[in-house]
Amino acid sequence: MIEADLAIVGSGFAGSLLALIACRLGYSVALIERGTHPRIVIGESTTPLTNLLLEELCDRYDLPELRSFTKWGTWQRHHPKVACGLKRGFSFFHHPLDGSAYGPLADRERQLLVAASPHDGIADTHWYRADFDQFLMQTAVRAGAQYFDRVDLHEFAEDEGGATLRGVRVLPQLQRARETVTFRARFVIDATGPRGFLHKALRQEERPLPGMPPTQALYTHFNGVGRLENQIDAGETPPYPIDNAAVHHVFPGGWIWVLQFNNGISSAGVACTDDRARELGFSRSSSTNDLQARFAHAWQRLLDRIPVLKQQFARARAIRPFTRIPRLSFRSAQIAGRNWVLLPSAAGFVDPLLSTGFPLTLLGIERVAAILQNGLDTPGRAEHLADYAAHTDAELLAASRLAAALYATMDNFPVFVSLTMLYFAAVSYAETAHRLGKPELARGFLLHEHPAFAPEAARLINRAAGVRTPEETRQFAEDVRRAIEPINVTGLADPLRRHWYPVDAADLLASAHKLHATREEIEQLLDRCGFRPQSTSFV
C-alpha cells in the first residue's frame, strides 16, 4: 500500500501544478496517472488572465521554476526546448460555409482582431501540452511527489480518516505484466478532466448547462499548415500578425481553431453543434476500421467549404489520429465531498471557445491550495470545500451562459462580435485590477458578481439570440457599449476601430478612474509589466 497525505489523480498541467504546490506546503503527495507522458490533450491556449493567475501562484507558493512560463519572451529565454506558440491576441473570421471565394480576409466587417499584448516579449502562449505537462510533472517529482503512471483505478472507498483507491498498474519494465496497487490518502484531488475518475467511481450524475446546445469536437495535430497572412494583399497593418493568435473561424453552428506552435506543429479542430456534426459526417457511427478515414473525410469536407482554410491546409498532414469528443459540455452534480474534491477541469467544461478553461482551472487551484495551506485538520474544512464547490459551479455557469449565446449567434456575426465585447471587457478589467492590487474591484470570473455589470451582461446575453434586423443589431451594439463603459479600459466596441483592437497605453491611462487609480499608478503598472521595453509605440 502506498500512503500519502494527498492522492492527486491526473498528472496534466492542473494535477502536476497542484502536486508541486502541495509539496511546497509540506504535504506528501501521490501523483497518479492512467497513461504516460508525453501525451496530447485538448486545451492549449492561454490568456492574459491565465498567465496573471499563474504568476500569482508562483509568487505565493515559491515556484520560481515556473514563473518564466508566464510570458513568451521569458519562456523562450529560459526554456527554449519546451515547445509553445506565440499568442498575441484573438483572431476571428466569419464564414458562410457556401464555398464563396470572397472571404473574410478582405472584409473587416467579417473579422475581429483583439490584441492581448503590445509586443512579443510579454505575449501569451499556446501550451504544447506534450512538453509542458511533462515538464510540470517532472518538476513536481523533483519537489518530492511520488509519481505512478500506467495506473487504471477502479475503486474509491471513503471513511472518516480519508480514502482508499485501488487499481491495476502495468509494469513498464515487464511487458504486459500487471500488479494490483492500493493508495491510502487523507484527501483525494481529481484532476482527470470531464467524466473522469471520481465521476465514474462515485457514479455521479451530470447537470445541464442552461442554454448550451449539445456540441462535439474533432481535432488533431498537423505539420505543414500555412499562414493566413500569406493570403492577404498588402494594405492596412493589423494590430498583430493574425496567425500569432488563437485563430477562430466561425460559421453557423460551430467554429474551427488553429493554434501554431514553434516546433512546426499546429493544433486544429472543430467544435460544433450535433446538427452540424451530422451534416459534416463525423458524428455517424461506423466501424473501427474506417473511423479515421471518416474523420479525415469530414475534416476535408469542412475545409472544402472554407476556401481560405482549404488553401492554408493544402500541404498539411495529420501527424496523429483524429480525436472525436462526442459531448463537449459537462457539469458534475457534485464537486466536493468529505475527503475529496474535483478541480474545475474535472467538475465541468463548456467549450474551447475564448480559452476559458485555463483561468477557471487556475482559480480552482488557487482555492484548493488555500484550503491545503490552512491545513487538512482545520475545523472549517467542510465549509471551505462547500464554498469552493459553489464558486466553481457559479464560474462554470457564467462561462456557459456566454458560450451558449455565442453559439446562438454564429450565423449573425455583428451580434456575435458585440457579445465578445462582454468577455474582453470583463477579463481585461479583471486583469488590470489584479495587477493594481485591487482584486475587490473584479469579483467573480467574467465579473459575474459585479453589482452593476453582471445583471446588465445577463440581460444582453439573454436577448442576443432574438436580435435579427439591422436596426436591432445596431441597438444591441450600442447597448453593449453602454453596459461595458464603466469597465472598458482597453478601448473596446469603438466603431472607429472597425473590429481591430490594439493594446494601447493611452486607453489604460484614460481609464485610470474606472480602476480607482491615478495616471501615475497606471504608468507604474505599465513599467512593471514590461509594456514598453524600448519605445512608446504600442501597435
Coordinates of C-alpha atoms in Angstrom, one line a residue:
M1 CA 0.0 0.0 0.0
I2 CA 1.2 3.5 -0.9
E3 CA 0.4 6.1 1.7
A4 CA 0.4 9.8 1.3
D5 CA -1.4 12.9 2.7
L6 CA -2.8 13.6 -0.8
A7 CA -3.6 11.4 -3.7
I8 CA -3.9 13.6 -6.9
V9 CA -5.4 11.7 -9.8
G10 CA -4.3 13.0 -13.1
S11 CA -0.9 14.4 -14.0
G12 CA -1.8 17.0 -16.6
F13 CA -1.0 20.6 -16.0
A14 CA -3.6 21.1 -13.2
G15 CA -2.7 17.9 -11.3
S16 CA 1.0 18.4 -11.6
L17 CA 0.9 22.1 -10.7
L18 CA -1.2 21.4 -7.6
A19 CA 1.1 18.5 -6.7
L20 CA 4.0 20.9 -6.8
I21 CA 2.2 23.5 -4.6
A22 CA 1.3 20.8 -2.1
C23 CA 4.9 19.6 -1.9
R24 CA 5.9 23.2 -1.2
L25 CA 3.4 23.3 1.6
G26 CA 4.9 20.2 3.2
Y27 CA 2.4 17.5 2.1
S28 CA 3.4 14.1 0.9
V29 CA 1.8 13.5 -2.5
A30 CA 1.0 10.5 -4.7
L31 CA 0.5 11.7 -8.2
I32 CA -1.4 9.1 -10.2
E33 CA -1.6 8.9 -13.9
R34 CA -3.6 6.5 -16.1
G35 CA -1.4 7.0 -19.2
T36 CA 2.2 8.1 -19.7
H37 CA 4.0 11.3 -20.7
P38 CA 4.3 12.8 -23.2
R39 CA 0.7 12.9 -24.4
I40 CA -1.6 15.1 -26.4
V41 CA -4.7 16.7 -24.8
I42 CA -7.1 19.4 -25.8
G43 CA -6.8 22.8 -24.1
E44 CA -3.7 24.7 -25.3
S45 CA -4.2 28.4 -25.5
T46 CA -3.6 30.8 -22.6
T47 CA -4.8 34.3 -21.9
P48 CA -3.5 37.3 -20.0
L49 CA -5.7 36.3 -17.1
T50 CA -4.4 32.8 -17.2
N51 CA -0.8 34.0 -17.0
L52 CA -1.6 36.5 -14.3
L53 CA -3.1 33.7 -12.1
L54 CA -0.1 31.5 -12.8
E55 CA 2.2 34.4 -11.8
E56 CA 0.3 34.9 -8.5
L57 CA 0.5 31.1 -7.7
C58 CA 4.3 31.2 -8.4
D59 CA 4.8 34.1 -6.1
R60 CA 2.6 32.9 -3.3
Y61 CA 3.9 29.3 -3.2
D62 CA 7.6 29.9 -4.2
L63 CA 7.6 28.4 -7.7
P64 CA 10.4 30.3 -9.4
E65 CA 11.0 27.4 -11.9
L66 CA 7.5 28.1 -13.4
R67 CA 7.4 31.9 -13.5
S68 CA 9.2 32.2 -16.8
F69 CA 6.4 30.3 -18.5
T70 CA 4.0 33.2 -18.0
K71 CA 5.3 35.2 -20.9
W72 CA 6.6 34.3 -24.4
G73 CA 9.8 36.3 -24.0
T74 CA 10.9 34.7 -20.7
W75 CA 9.8 31.3 -21.9
Q76 CA 12.0 31.5 -25.0
R77 CA 15.0 32.7 -22.9
H78 CA 14.8 30.1 -20.1
H79 CA 13.0 27.1 -21.6
P80 CA 13.5 27.1 -25.4
K81 CA 13.3 23.3 -25.6
V82 CA 9.8 23.3 -24.2
A83 CA 7.6 23.9 -27.2
C84 CA 4.9 26.6 -27.3
G85 CA 3.2 29.0 -29.6
L86 CA 3.2 32.8 -29.7
K87 CA -0.2 34.3 -28.9
R88 CA -0.6 38.0 -29.4
G89 CA -4.4 38.0 -29.3
F90 CA -7.7 36.6 -30.5
S91 CA -8.4 36.4 -34.3
F92 CA -11.9 35.8 -35.5
F93 CA -13.1 35.3 -39.1
H94 CA -16.6 34.6 -40.2
H95 CA -17.5 32.2 -43.0
P96 CA -20.9 31.4 -44.6
L97 CA -20.0 27.8 -45.5
D98 CA -21.1 28.2 -49.1
G99 CA -17.6 27.9 -50.5
S100 CA -17.6 31.5 -51.7
A101 CA -14.1 32.7 -52.8
Y102 CA -14.7 36.1 -51.3
G103 CA -13.6 35.5 -47.8
P104 CA -13.3 37.4 -44.6
L105 CA -9.6 38.2 -45.1
A106 CA -10.7 41.0 -47.4
D107 CA -13.6 42.3 -45.3
R108 CA -13.1 44.0 -42.0
E109 CA -16.8 43.5 -41.2
R110 CA -16.2 39.7 -41.1
Q111 CA -13.2 40.0 -38.9
L112 CA -12.4 40.6 -35.2
L113 CA -8.9 41.1 -34.0
V114 CA -8.4 41.7 -30.3
A115 CA -4.8 42.2 -29.2
A116 CA -3.7 40.9 -25.8
S117 CA -0.2 42.4 -25.6
P118 CA 1.7 45.3 -27.2
H119 CA 4.8 43.2 -28.2
D120 CA 6.1 39.6 -28.3
G121 CA 8.2 39.9 -25.2
I122 CA 5.2 39.9 -22.8
A123 CA 2.8 38.0 -25.1
D124 CA 0.7 35.0 -24.1
T125 CA 1.4 31.5 -25.3
H126 CA -0.2 28.3 -26.6
W127 CA 1.0 25.4 -24.4
Y128 CA 2.3 22.4 -26.4
R129 CA 0.9 20.2 -23.7
A130 CA 3.0 17.1 -24.5
D131 CA 6.1 19.2 -23.5
F132 CA 4.6 21.5 -20.8
D133 CA 2.6 18.9 -18.9
Q134 CA 5.7 16.6 -18.8
F135 CA 7.8 19.4 -17.5
L136 CA 5.3 20.2 -14.7
M137 CA 5.1 16.5 -13.7
Q138 CA 8.9 16.2 -13.6
T139 CA 9.1 19.4 -11.6
A140 CA 6.6 18.1 -9.1
V141 CA 8.6 14.8 -8.8
R142 CA 11.8 16.8 -8.1
A143 CA 9.9 18.6 -5.4
G144 CA 9.0 15.4 -3.7
A145 CA 5.8 14.0 -5.3
Q146 CA 5.7 10.2 -5.8
Y147 CA 4.7 9.6 -9.4
F148 CA 2.8 6.5 -10.6
D149 CA 1.9 6.1 -14.3
R150 CA 0.0 3.4 -16.2
V151 CA -2.4 3.1 -13.3
D152 CA -6.0 2.2 -14.0
L153 CA -8.0 3.0 -10.9
H154 CA -11.3 1.2 -10.4
E155 CA -12.3 1.6 -6.8
F156 CA -12.7 4.5 -4.4
A157 CA -13.7 4.0 -0.7
E158 CA -14.1 6.9 1.7
D159 CA -14.1 6.8 5.5
E160 CA -13.6 9.2 8.4
G161 CA -9.8 9.2 8.1
G162 CA -9.5 9.6 4.4
A163 CA -9.9 7.4 1.3
T164 CA -8.6 4.3 -0.3
L165 CA -8.0 3.9 -4.0
R166 CA -7.4 0.6 -5.7
G167 CA -6.5 -0.3 -9.2
V168 CA -4.1 -2.1 -11.6
R169 CA -0.8 -0.9 -12.8
V170 CA 1.0 -2.0 -15.9
L171 CA 4.7 -2.6 -15.0
P172 CA 6.8 -0.7 -17.6
Q173 CA 9.8 -3.0 -17.2
L174 CA 7.8 -6.2 -17.8
Q175 CA 5.7 -6.0 -20.9
R176 CA 2.1 -6.7 -20.2
A177 CA 2.7 -7.6 -16.6
R178 CA 0.2 -6.1 -14.2
E179 CA 0.0 -5.6 -10.5
T180 CA -2.7 -4.6 -8.1
V181 CA -2.0 -1.3 -6.5
T182 CA -3.6 0.4 -3.4
F183 CA -3.3 4.0 -2.4
R184 CA -4.3 5.4 1.0
A185 CA -4.6 9.2 1.4
R186 CA -6.1 11.7 3.8
F187 CA -7.5 13.6 0.9
V188 CA -8.1 13.0 -2.8
I189 CA -8.0 15.6 -5.6
D190 CA -9.4 14.6 -9.0
A191 CA -7.6 16.3 -11.9
T192 CA -8.6 13.8 -14.6
G193 CA -10.9 16.0 -16.6
P194 CA -14.6 15.8 -17.6
R195 CA -16.3 12.5 -16.7
G196 CA -13.1 11.4 -15.0
F197 CA -12.1 9.1 -12.2
L198 CA -14.4 10.2 -9.3
H199 CA -17.3 10.9 -11.6
K200 CA -17.3 7.3 -12.6
A201 CA -16.2 5.8 -9.3
L202 CA -18.9 7.6 -7.4
R203 CA -21.5 7.2 -10.2
Q204 CA -22.2 10.9 -10.2
E205 CA -24.9 12.5 -12.2
E206 CA -24.5 15.2 -14.7
R207 CA -26.3 18.5 -14.5
P208 CA -27.3 20.6 -17.6
L209 CA -25.6 23.8 -18.6
P210 CA -28.6 26.0 -19.2
G211 CA -28.9 27.1 -22.8
M212 CA -25.8 25.4 -24.0
P213 CA -26.6 23.3 -27.2
P214 CA -25.3 19.8 -27.5
T215 CA -21.8 20.1 -29.0
Q216 CA -19.0 17.8 -30.0
A217 CA -15.4 18.2 -31.3
L218 CA -13.0 16.7 -33.8
Y219 CA -9.3 17.6 -33.6
T220 CA -5.7 16.6 -34.2
H221 CA -2.2 18.0 -34.8
F222 CA -0.7 18.8 -38.2
N223 CA 2.6 19.5 -39.9
G224 CA 2.8 21.8 -42.9
V225 CA 0.0 24.3 -42.1
G226 CA 0.5 27.6 -43.9
R227 CA -0.1 31.1 -42.7
L228 CA -3.3 33.0 -43.3
E229 CA -1.3 36.3 -43.5
N230 CA 0.2 35.0 -46.8
Q231 CA -3.2 35.2 -48.4
I232 CA -3.7 38.9 -47.5
D233 CA -2.8 41.6 -50.0
A234 CA -0.6 44.4 -48.7
G235 CA -2.7 47.2 -47.1
E236 CA -3.5 48.2 -43.6
T237 CA -1.4 46.7 -40.9
P238 CA -3.3 44.7 -38.3
P239 CA -2.6 45.2 -34.6
Y240 CA -0.6 41.9 -34.6
P241 CA 0.3 39.2 -37.1
I242 CA -3.1 37.5 -37.4
D243 CA -1.7 33.9 -37.1
N244 CA 0.2 34.7 -33.9
A245 CA -3.1 34.3 -32.0
A246 CA -5.8 31.9 -31.1
V247 CA -7.4 31.9 -34.5
H248 CA -11.2 31.2 -34.6
H249 CA -13.0 30.5 -37.9
V250 CA -16.7 31.0 -37.0
F251 CA -19.6 29.6 -39.1
P252 CA -23.2 28.9 -38.4
G253 CA -23.3 26.2 -35.8
G254 CA -19.7 25.9 -35.0
W255 CA -16.1 27.1 -35.2
I256 CA -12.6 26.0 -36.1
W257 CA -9.5 26.7 -34.1
V258 CA -5.9 26.9 -35.4
L259 CA -3.0 27.3 -33.0
Q260 CA 0.6 27.3 -34.3
F261 CA 3.5 26.1 -32.2
N262 CA 7.2 27.0 -32.6
N263 CA 8.1 23.4 -33.3
G264 CA 6.3 23.3 -36.7
I265 CA 3.2 21.6 -35.3
S266 CA -0.3 23.2 -35.5
S267 CA -3.3 22.2 -33.4
A268 CA -6.5 22.4 -35.3
G269 CA -10.0 21.2 -34.8
V270 CA -13.7 21.9 -35.0
A271 CA -16.3 22.3 -32.3
C272 CA -19.9 22.4 -33.4
T273 CA -23.5 21.5 -32.7
D274 CA -24.7 18.0 -33.2
D275 CA -26.7 19.0 -36.2
R276 CA -23.6 20.5 -37.9
A277 CA -21.5 17.4 -37.0
R278 CA -24.1 15.1 -38.6
E279 CA -24.1 17.2 -41.7
L280 CA -20.2 17.0 -41.9
G281 CA -20.3 13.3 -41.2
F282 CA -18.1 12.9 -38.2
S283 CA -20.8 12.1 -35.7
R284 CA -22.2 9.0 -37.5
S285 CA -21.5 5.5 -36.1
S286 CA -19.0 3.5 -38.1
S287 CA -16.7 0.5 -37.7
T288 CA -13.4 0.9 -36.0
N289 CA -11.5 0.1 -39.2
D290 CA -12.8 3.1 -41.2
L291 CA -13.2 5.6 -38.3
Q292 CA -10.1 7.6 -39.0
A293 CA -10.9 7.7 -42.7
R294 CA -14.3 9.0 -41.9
F295 CA -12.9 11.7 -39.6
A296 CA -10.3 12.8 -42.2
H297 CA -13.0 13.0 -44.8
A298 CA -15.3 15.0 -42.6
W299 CA -12.4 17.4 -41.8
Q300 CA -11.6 17.8 -45.5
R301 CA -15.3 18.3 -46.4
L302 CA -15.3 21.2 -43.9
L303 CA -12.1 22.7 -45.4
D304 CA -13.6 22.5 -48.9
R305 CA -16.4 24.8 -47.8
I306 CA -14.0 27.5 -46.4
P307 CA -11.5 28.4 -49.3
V308 CA -9.0 30.3 -47.1
L309 CA -8.7 27.3 -44.8
K310 CA -8.5 24.9 -47.7
Q311 CA -5.5 26.9 -49.1
Q312 CA -3.9 27.2 -45.6
F313 CA -4.1 23.4 -45.1
A314 CA -3.3 22.4 -48.7
R315 CA 0.1 20.9 -47.7
A316 CA -0.9 19.9 -44.1
R317 CA -0.5 16.4 -42.9
A318 CA -2.1 15.0 -39.7
I319 CA 0.7 13.6 -37.5
R320 CA -1.6 11.7 -35.1
P321 CA -5.0 10.1 -35.3
F322 CA -8.1 12.4 -35.1
T323 CA -9.7 12.6 -31.7
R324 CA -13.5 12.9 -31.5
I325 CA -15.2 14.2 -28.3
P326 CA -18.9 13.1 -28.7
R327 CA -20.1 15.5 -26.0
L328 CA -18.1 18.6 -25.1
S329 CA -20.1 20.3 -22.4
F330 CA -20.2 18.7 -19.0
R331 CA -21.2 19.7 -15.4
S332 CA -20.9 17.5 -12.4
A333 CA -23.7 17.2 -10.0
Q334 CA -21.3 17.2 -7.0
I335 CA -17.9 18.9 -6.9
A336 CA -16.6 18.2 -3.4
G337 CA -17.2 15.6 -0.6
R338 CA -15.9 14.8 2.9
N339 CA -12.4 13.8 1.8
W340 CA -12.3 14.7 -1.9
V341 CA -12.6 17.5 -4.4
L342 CA -12.8 17.9 -8.2
L343 CA -10.6 20.5 -9.7
P344 CA -12.6 22.7 -12.1
S345 CA -11.3 20.8 -15.1
A346 CA -12.9 17.7 -13.7
A347 CA -16.0 19.5 -12.3
G348 CA -17.1 20.8 -15.7
F349 CA -16.3 22.0 -19.2
V350 CA -18.1 24.3 -21.6
D351 CA -16.2 24.8 -24.8
P352 CA -12.7 25.7 -26.1
L353 CA -14.2 29.0 -27.3
L354 CA -12.5 32.0 -25.8
S355 CA -10.0 29.8 -23.9
T356 CA -11.9 30.0 -20.6
G357 CA -10.8 26.5 -19.3
F358 CA -7.3 27.6 -18.1
P359 CA -8.4 30.6 -15.9
L360 CA -11.3 28.6 -14.4
T361 CA -8.9 25.8 -13.5
L362 CA -6.3 28.1 -12.1
L363 CA -8.9 29.9 -10.0
G364 CA -9.8 26.5 -8.6
I365 CA -6.2 25.5 -7.9
E366 CA -5.9 28.8 -6.1
R367 CA -8.8 28.0 -3.8
V368 CA -7.8 24.4 -3.2
A369 CA -4.2 25.5 -2.4
A370 CA -5.6 27.9 0.2
I371 CA -7.6 25.1 1.8
L372 CA -4.4 23.0 1.9
Q373 CA -2.5 25.9 3.3
N374 CA -5.0 26.2 6.2
G375 CA -4.5 22.5 7.0
L376 CA -6.4 19.4 6.4
D377 CA -7.4 19.2 10.0
T378 CA -8.8 22.8 10.2
P379 CA -12.3 22.6 11.7
G380 CA -13.8 24.8 8.9
R381 CA -12.6 22.5 6.1
A382 CA -16.1 21.3 5.2
E383 CA -17.3 24.8 5.0
H384 CA -14.4 25.8 2.8
L385 CA -15.0 22.9 0.5
A386 CA -18.6 23.8 0.1
D387 CA -17.6 27.4 -0.7
Y388 CA -15.1 26.1 -3.2
A389 CA -17.8 23.9 -4.9
A390 CA -20.2 26.9 -5.0
H391 CA -17.7 29.2 -6.6
T392 CA -16.6 26.6 -9.1
D393 CA -20.1 25.9 -10.3
A394 CA -21.0 29.6 -10.5
E395 CA -18.0 30.4 -12.6
L396 CA -18.7 27.4 -14.9
L397 CA -22.3 28.7 -15.3
A398 CA -21.0 32.2 -16.1
A399 CA -18.8 30.9 -18.9
S400 CA -21.5 28.6 -20.2
R401 CA -24.1 31.4 -20.5
L402 CA -21.8 33.5 -22.6
A403 CA -20.8 30.5 -24.8
A404 CA -24.4 29.4 -25.3
A405 CA -25.2 32.9 -26.6
L406 CA -22.2 32.9 -28.9
Y407 CA -23.3 29.6 -30.4
A408 CA -26.8 31.0 -30.9
T409 CA -25.4 34.0 -32.9
M410 CA -22.7 32.3 -35.0
D411 CA -25.0 33.0 -38.0
N412 CA -25.2 36.7 -37.1
F413 CA -21.6 37.9 -36.8
P414 CA -22.3 41.5 -35.8
V415 CA -24.2 40.3 -32.8
F416 CA -21.5 37.6 -32.1
V417 CA -18.9 40.4 -32.1
S418 CA -20.9 42.6 -29.7
L419 CA -21.2 39.6 -27.3
T420 CA -17.5 39.0 -27.3
M421 CA -17.0 42.6 -26.1
L422 CA -18.7 41.5 -22.8
Y423 CA -15.9 38.9 -22.4
F424 CA -13.0 41.0 -23.4
A425 CA -14.1 44.0 -21.3
A426 CA -14.6 41.8 -18.2
V427 CA -11.3 39.9 -18.4
S428 CA -9.2 43.0 -19.3
Y429 CA -10.7 44.9 -16.4
A430 CA -10.1 41.9 -14.0
E431 CA -6.5 41.5 -15.1
T432 CA -5.7 45.2 -14.7
A433 CA -7.5 45.4 -11.3
H434 CA -5.5 42.4 -10.0
R435 CA -2.2 43.9 -11.3
L436 CA -3.0 47.1 -9.4
G437 CA -3.5 45.1 -6.2
K438 CA -7.3 45.8 -6.3
P439 CA -9.0 42.4 -6.8
E440 CA -12.0 43.5 -4.9
L441 CA -13.0 45.6 -8.0
A442 CA -13.3 42.5 -10.1
R443 CA -15.3 39.9 -8.2
G444 CA -16.1 36.6 -10.0
F445 CA -15.0 35.2 -13.3
L446 CA -16.3 37.4 -16.1
L447 CA -17.3 39.7 -13.3
H448 CA -20.4 37.6 -12.7
E449 CA -20.5 39.0 -9.1
H450 CA -20.1 42.7 -10.2
P451 CA -23.2 44.5 -8.8
A452 CA -23.7 46.7 -11.9
F453 CA -22.1 44.9 -14.8
A454 CA -23.3 41.3 -14.1
P455 CA -27.1 42.0 -14.4
E456 CA -26.6 44.1 -17.5
A457 CA -24.5 41.4 -19.1
A458 CA -27.1 38.8 -18.2
R459 CA -29.9 40.8 -19.9
L460 CA -27.8 41.2 -23.0
I461 CA -26.8 37.6 -23.2
N462 CA -30.5 36.5 -22.9
R463 CA -31.5 38.9 -25.6
A464 CA -28.8 38.2 -28.2
A465 CA -30.4 35.3 -30.0
G466 CA -33.5 37.3 -30.8
V467 CA -31.6 40.1 -32.5
R468 CA -32.1 39.9 -36.2
T469 CA -32.9 43.2 -38.1
P470 CA -30.2 45.8 -38.9
E471 CA -31.8 48.2 -36.5
E472 CA -32.0 45.7 -33.7
T473 CA -28.3 44.8 -34.4
R474 CA -27.3 48.5 -34.2
Q475 CA -29.2 49.0 -31.0
F476 CA -27.7 45.8 -29.5
A477 CA -24.2 47.0 -30.2
E478 CA -25.0 50.4 -28.6
D479 CA -26.4 48.7 -25.5
V480 CA -23.3 46.6 -25.2
R481 CA -21.1 49.7 -25.5
R482 CA -23.2 51.3 -22.7
A483 CA -23.0 48.2 -20.5
I484 CA -19.2 47.8 -20.7
E485 CA -18.4 51.5 -20.5
P486 CA -17.7 51.5 -16.7
I487 CA -15.3 48.6 -17.0
N488 CA -14.0 49.3 -20.6
V489 CA -10.3 50.0 -20.0
T490 CA -8.9 49.0 -23.4
G491 CA -11.0 50.9 -26.0
L492 CA -13.3 48.1 -26.9
A493 CA -16.5 48.4 -29.0
D494 CA -15.3 51.6 -30.7
P495 CA -16.8 51.7 -34.2
L496 CA -14.0 53.8 -35.5
R497 CA -11.6 50.9 -34.9
R498 CA -13.6 48.7 -37.3
H499 CA -13.1 45.5 -35.4
W500 CA -9.4 45.8 -34.9
Y501 CA -8.3 46.5 -31.3
P502 CA -4.7 47.1 -30.5
V503 CA -3.3 47.3 -27.0
D504 CA -2.7 51.0 -26.4
A505 CA -1.4 52.5 -23.2
A506 CA -3.5 55.6 -23.9
D507 CA -6.7 53.6 -23.3
L508 CA -5.5 52.4 -19.9
L509 CA -4.3 55.9 -18.8
A510 CA -7.6 57.4 -19.9
S511 CA -9.4 54.8 -17.8
A512 CA -7.5 55.1 -14.6
H513 CA -10.6 56.5 -12.8
K514 CA -12.5 53.3 -13.6
L515 CA -9.9 51.4 -11.6
H516 CA -9.9 53.9 -8.7
A517 CA -6.3 54.6 -9.7
T518 CA -4.2 57.6 -10.7
R519 CA -2.4 58.0 -14.0
E520 CA 0.8 57.7 -12.1
E521 CA -0.3 54.3 -10.8
I522 CA -1.1 53.2 -14.3
E523 CA 2.3 54.4 -15.5
Q524 CA 4.0 52.3 -12.8
L525 CA 1.9 49.3 -13.7
L526 CA 3.0 49.6 -17.4
D527 CA 6.6 49.7 -16.3
R528 CA 6.3 46.7 -14.0
C529 CA 4.7 44.7 -16.8
G530 CA 7.3 45.5 -19.4
F531 CA 4.7 47.2 -21.5
R532 CA 7.2 49.5 -23.3
P533 CA 10.6 47.8 -23.5
Q534 CA 12.2 50.3 -26.0
S535 CA 9.7 52.9 -27.1
T536 CA 6.1 54.2 -26.7
S537 CA 4.9 52.5 -29.9
F538 CA 2.2 50.0 -28.8
V539 CA 0.9 48.6 -32.1

